[in-house]
Coordinates of N, CA and C in Angstrom, one line a residue:
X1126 N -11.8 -19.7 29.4 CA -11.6 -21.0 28.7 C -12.7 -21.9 29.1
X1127 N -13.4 -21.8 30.4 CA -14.3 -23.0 30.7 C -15.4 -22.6 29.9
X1128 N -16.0 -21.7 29.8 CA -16.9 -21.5 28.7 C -17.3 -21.2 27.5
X1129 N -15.9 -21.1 27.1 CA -15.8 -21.9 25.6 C -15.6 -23.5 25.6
X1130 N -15.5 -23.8 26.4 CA -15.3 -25.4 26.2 C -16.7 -25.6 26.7
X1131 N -17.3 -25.4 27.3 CA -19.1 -25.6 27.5 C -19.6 -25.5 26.4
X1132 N -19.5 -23.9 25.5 CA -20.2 -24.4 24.7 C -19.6 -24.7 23.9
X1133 N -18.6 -25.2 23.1 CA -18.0 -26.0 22.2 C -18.6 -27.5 22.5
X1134 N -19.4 -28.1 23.9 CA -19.2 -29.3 24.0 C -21.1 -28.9 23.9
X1135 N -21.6 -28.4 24.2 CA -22.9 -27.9 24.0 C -23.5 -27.9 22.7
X1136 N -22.3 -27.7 21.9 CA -22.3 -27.3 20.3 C -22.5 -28.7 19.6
X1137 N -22.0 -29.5 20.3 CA -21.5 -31.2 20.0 C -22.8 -32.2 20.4
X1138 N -23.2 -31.6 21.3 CA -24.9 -32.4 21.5 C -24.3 -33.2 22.6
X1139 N -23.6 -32.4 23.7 CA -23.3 -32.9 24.7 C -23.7 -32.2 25.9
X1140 N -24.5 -32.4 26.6 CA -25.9 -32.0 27.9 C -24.6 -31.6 28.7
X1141 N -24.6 -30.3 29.3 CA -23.9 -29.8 30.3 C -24.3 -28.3 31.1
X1142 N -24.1 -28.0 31.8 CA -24.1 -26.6 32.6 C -23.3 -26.1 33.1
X1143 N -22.9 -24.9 33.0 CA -21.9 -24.0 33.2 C -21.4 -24.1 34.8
X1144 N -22.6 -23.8 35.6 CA -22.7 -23.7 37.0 C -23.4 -24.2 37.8
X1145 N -23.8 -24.8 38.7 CA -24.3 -25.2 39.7 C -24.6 -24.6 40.8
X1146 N -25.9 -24.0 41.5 CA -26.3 -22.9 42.5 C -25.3 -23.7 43.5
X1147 N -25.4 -24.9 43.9 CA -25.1 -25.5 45.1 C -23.4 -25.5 45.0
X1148 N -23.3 -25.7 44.3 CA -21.6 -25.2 44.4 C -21.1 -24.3 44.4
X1149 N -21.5 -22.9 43.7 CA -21.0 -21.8 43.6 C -21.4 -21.2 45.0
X1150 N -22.8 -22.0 45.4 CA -22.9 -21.2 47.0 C -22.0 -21.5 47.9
X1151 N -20.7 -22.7 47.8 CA -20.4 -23.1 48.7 C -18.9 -23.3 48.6
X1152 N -19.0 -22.3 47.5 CA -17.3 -22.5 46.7 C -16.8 -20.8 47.0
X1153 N -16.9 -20.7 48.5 CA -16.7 -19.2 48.6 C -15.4 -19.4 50.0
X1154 N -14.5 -18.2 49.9 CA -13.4 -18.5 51.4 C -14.3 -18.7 52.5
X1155 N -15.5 -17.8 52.5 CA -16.0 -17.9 53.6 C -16.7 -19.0 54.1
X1156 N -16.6 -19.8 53.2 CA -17.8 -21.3 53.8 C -16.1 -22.0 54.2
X1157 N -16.5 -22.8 55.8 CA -15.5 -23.6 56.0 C -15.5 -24.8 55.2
X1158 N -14.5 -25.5 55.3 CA -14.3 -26.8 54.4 C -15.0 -27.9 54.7
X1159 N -15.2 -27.9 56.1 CA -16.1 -29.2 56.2 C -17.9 -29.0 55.7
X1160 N -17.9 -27.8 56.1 CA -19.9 -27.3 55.7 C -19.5 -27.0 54.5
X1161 N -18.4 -27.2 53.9 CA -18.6 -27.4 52.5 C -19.0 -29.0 52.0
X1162 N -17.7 -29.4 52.0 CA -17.9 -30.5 52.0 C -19.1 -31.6 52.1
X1163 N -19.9 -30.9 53.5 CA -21.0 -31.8 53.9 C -22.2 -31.5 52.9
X1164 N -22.4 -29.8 52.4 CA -23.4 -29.7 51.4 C -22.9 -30.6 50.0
X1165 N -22.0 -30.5 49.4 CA -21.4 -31.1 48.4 C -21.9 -32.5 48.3
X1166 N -21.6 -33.3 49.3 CA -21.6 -34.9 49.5 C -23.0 -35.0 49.5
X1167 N -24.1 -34.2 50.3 CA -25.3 -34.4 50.2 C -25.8 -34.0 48.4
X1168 N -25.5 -32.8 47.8 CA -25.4 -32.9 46.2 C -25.5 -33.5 45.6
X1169 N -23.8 -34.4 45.8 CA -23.4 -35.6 44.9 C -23.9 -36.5 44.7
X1170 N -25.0 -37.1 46.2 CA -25.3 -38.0 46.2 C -27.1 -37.7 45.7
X1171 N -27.3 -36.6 45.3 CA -28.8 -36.6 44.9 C -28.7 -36.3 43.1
X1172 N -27.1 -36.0 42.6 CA -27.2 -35.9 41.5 C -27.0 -37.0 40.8
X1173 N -26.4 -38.2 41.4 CA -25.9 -39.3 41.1 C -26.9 -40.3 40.7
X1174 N -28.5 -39.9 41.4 CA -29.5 -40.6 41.0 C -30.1 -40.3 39.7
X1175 N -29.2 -39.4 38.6 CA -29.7 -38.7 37.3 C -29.0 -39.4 36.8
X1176 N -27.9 -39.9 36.8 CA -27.0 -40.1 36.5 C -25.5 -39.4 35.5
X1177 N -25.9 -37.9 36.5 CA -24.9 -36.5 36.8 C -23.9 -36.8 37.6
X1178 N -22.6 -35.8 37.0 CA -21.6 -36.0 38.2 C -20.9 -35.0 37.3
X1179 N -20.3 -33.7 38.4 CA -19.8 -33.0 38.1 C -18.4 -32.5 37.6
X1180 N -17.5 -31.8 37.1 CA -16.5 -32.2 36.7 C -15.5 -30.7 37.0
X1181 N -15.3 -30.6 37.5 CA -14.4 -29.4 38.1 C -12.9 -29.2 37.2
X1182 N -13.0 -28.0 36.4 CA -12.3 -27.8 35.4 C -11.4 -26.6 36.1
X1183 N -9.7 -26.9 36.3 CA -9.0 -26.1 36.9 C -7.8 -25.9 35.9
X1184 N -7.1 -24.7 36.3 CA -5.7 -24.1 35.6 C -5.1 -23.6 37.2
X1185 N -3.9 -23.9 37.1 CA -3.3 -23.8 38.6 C -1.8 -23.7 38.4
X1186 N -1.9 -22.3 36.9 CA -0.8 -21.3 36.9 C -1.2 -20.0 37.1
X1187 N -0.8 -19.2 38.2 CA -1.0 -17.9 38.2 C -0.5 -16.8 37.2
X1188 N 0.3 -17.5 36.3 CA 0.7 -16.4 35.4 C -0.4 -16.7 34.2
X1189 N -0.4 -18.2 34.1 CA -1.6 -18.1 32.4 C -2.8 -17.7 32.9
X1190 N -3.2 -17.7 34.3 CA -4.7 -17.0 34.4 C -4.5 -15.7 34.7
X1191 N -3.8 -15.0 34.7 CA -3.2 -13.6 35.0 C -3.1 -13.3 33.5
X1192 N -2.5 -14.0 32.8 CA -2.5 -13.2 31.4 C -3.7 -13.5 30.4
X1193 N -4.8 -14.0 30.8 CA -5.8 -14.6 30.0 C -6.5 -13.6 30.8
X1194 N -6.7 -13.3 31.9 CA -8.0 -12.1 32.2 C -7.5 -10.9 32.1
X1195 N -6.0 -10.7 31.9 CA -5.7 -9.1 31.4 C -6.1 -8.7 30.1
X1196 N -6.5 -9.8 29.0 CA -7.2 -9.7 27.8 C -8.3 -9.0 27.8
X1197 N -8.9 -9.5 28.8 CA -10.7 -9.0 28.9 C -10.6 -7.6 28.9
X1198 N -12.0 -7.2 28.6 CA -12.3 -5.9 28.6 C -12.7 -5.4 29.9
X1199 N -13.5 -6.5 30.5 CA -14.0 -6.5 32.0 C -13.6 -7.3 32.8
X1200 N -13.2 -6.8 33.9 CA -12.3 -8.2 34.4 C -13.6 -7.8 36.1
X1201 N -13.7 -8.9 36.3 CA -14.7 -9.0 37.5 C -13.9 -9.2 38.5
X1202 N -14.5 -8.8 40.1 CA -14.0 -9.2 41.3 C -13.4 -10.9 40.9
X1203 N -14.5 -11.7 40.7 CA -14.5 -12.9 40.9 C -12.5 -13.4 39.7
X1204 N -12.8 -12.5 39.1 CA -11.8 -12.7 38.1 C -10.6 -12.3 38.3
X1205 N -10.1 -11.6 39.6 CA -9.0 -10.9 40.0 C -9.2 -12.0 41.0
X1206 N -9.2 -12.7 41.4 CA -9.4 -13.7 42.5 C -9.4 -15.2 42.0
X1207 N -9.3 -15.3 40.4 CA -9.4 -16.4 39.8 C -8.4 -18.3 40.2
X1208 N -7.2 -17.5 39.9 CA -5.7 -18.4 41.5 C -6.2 -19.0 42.4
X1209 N -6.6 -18.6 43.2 CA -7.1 -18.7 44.7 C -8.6 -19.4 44.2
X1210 N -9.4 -19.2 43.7 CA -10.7 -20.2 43.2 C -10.2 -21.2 42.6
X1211 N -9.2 -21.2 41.7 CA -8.9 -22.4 41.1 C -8.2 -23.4 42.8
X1212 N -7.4 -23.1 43.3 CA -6.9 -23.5 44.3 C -8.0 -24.0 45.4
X1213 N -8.9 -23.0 45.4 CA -9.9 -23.8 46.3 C -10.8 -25.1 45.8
X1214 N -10.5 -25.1 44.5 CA -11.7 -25.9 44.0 C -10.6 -27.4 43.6
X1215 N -9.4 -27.1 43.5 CA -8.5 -28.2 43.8 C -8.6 -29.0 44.8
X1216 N -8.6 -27.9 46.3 CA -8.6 -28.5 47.6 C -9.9 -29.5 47.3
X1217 N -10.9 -28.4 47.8 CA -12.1 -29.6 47.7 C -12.2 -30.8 46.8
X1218 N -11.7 -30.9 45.9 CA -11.8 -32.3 45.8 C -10.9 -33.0 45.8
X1219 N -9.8 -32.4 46.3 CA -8.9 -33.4 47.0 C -9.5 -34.4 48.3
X1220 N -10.1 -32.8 48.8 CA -10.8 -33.5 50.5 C -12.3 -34.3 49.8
X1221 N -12.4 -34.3 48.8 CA -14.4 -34.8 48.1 C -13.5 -36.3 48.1
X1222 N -12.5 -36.0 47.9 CA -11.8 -38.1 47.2 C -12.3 -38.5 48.1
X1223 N -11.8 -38.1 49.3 CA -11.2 -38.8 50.9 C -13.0 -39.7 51.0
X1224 N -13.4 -39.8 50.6 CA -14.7 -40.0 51.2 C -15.5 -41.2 50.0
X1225 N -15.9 -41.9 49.9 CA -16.7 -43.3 49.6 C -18.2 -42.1 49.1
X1226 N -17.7 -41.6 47.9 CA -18.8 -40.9 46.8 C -19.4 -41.5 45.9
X1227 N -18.8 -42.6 45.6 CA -19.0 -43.7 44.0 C -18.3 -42.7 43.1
X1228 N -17.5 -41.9 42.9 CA -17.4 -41.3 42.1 C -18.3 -40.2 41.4
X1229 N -18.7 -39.7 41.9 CA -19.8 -38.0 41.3 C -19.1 -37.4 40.9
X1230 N -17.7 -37.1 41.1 CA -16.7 -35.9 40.3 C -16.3 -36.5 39.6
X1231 N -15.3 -35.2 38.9 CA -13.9 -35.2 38.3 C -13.5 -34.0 38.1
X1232 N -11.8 -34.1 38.3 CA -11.1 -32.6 38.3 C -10.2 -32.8 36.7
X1233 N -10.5 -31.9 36.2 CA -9.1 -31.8 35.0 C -8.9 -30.7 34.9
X1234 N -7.4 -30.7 34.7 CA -6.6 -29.8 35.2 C -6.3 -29.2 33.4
X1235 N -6.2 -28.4 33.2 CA -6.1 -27.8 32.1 C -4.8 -26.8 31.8
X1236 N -4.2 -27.0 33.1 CA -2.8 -26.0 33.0 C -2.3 -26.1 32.0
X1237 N -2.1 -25.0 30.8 CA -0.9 -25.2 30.1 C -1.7 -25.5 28.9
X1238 N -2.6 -25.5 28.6 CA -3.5 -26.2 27.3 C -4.3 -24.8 26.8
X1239 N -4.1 -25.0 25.2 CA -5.1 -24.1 24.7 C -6.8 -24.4 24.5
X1240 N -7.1 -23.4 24.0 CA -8.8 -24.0 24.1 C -8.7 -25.0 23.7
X1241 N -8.4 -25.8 22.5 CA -8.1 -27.0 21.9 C -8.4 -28.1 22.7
X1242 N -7.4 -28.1 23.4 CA -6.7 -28.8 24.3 C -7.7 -29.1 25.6
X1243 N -7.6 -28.0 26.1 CA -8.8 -28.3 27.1 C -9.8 -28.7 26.4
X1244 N -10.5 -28.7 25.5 CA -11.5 -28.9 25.0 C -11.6 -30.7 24.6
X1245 N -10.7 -30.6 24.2 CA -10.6 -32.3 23.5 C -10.3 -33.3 25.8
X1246 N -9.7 -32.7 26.3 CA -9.3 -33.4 27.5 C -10.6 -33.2 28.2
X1247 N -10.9 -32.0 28.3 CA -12.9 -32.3 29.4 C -13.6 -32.9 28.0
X1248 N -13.9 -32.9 27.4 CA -14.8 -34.5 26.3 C -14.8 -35.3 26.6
X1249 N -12.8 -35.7 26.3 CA -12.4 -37.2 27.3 C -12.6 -37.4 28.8
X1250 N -12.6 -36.8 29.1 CA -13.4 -37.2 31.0 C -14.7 -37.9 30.7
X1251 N -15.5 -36.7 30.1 CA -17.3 -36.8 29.9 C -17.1 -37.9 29.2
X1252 N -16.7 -38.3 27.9 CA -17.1 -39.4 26.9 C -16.7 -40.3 27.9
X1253 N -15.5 -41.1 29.1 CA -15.4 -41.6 29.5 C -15.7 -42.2 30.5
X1254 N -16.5 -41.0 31.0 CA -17.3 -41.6 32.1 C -19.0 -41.9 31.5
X1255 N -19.5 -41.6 30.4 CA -20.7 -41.6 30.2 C -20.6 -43.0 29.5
X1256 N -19.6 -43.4 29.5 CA -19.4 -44.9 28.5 C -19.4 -46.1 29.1
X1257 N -18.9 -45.5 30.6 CA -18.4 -46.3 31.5 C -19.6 -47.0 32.9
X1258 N -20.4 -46.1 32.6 CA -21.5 -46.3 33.3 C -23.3 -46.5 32.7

């Protein structure tokens, strides 16, 4: 779903990126939380001078992400592990709030929503923060 809503919003003449090296490097079990954290905050704070800020797009039912990759034809390591990445990427920015960022994130949670849906709810984050600043 996150990459149909990328490019659905891509489609729209709305500047975005799928991934981030710096985050996917550090969005792994094996990186602790704090040397996460501390790459991240260093990130946030060099992406913020673009005036970027990233938006971390989660589902945090194990059954709708369970039944949306048994569709696939190929289902990847990273995609049998999908639950537990969504869950980690909740954590961290639960622990990203704790901390005087100005704001560089946002998490929206997409549980329960069709492409639609998610689609029209990450726009409204982006449209509202790009309006707002």
């Amino acid at each position: 779903g996150k990459t149909s809503v990328i490019t659905r919003l891509l489609d729209e003449g709305i500047v975005c990126f799928d991934r981030s090296k710096v985050i996917c490097d550090y969005m792994l079990f094996d990186v602790p939380m704090d040397k996460r954290i501390n790459a991240y905050k260093q990130y946030l704070n060099h992406i913020k001078k673009f005036s970027y800020f990233v938006v971390f797009i989660t589902n945090n039912s194990r059954e709708e992400l369970e039944s949306r990759i048994n569709k696939r034809s190929h289902i990847s390591e990273y995609d049998k592990m999908a639950f537990e990445y969504n869950t980690l990427y909740t954590k961290t920015y639960n622990e990203l709030s704790k901390y005087n960022l100005e704001n560089p994130i946002e998490l929206v949670d997409c549980t329960g929503l069709n492409i639609d849906e998610q689609y029209e709810k990450v726009k409204s984050c982006i449209l509202k923060r790009i309006n707002h600043e």
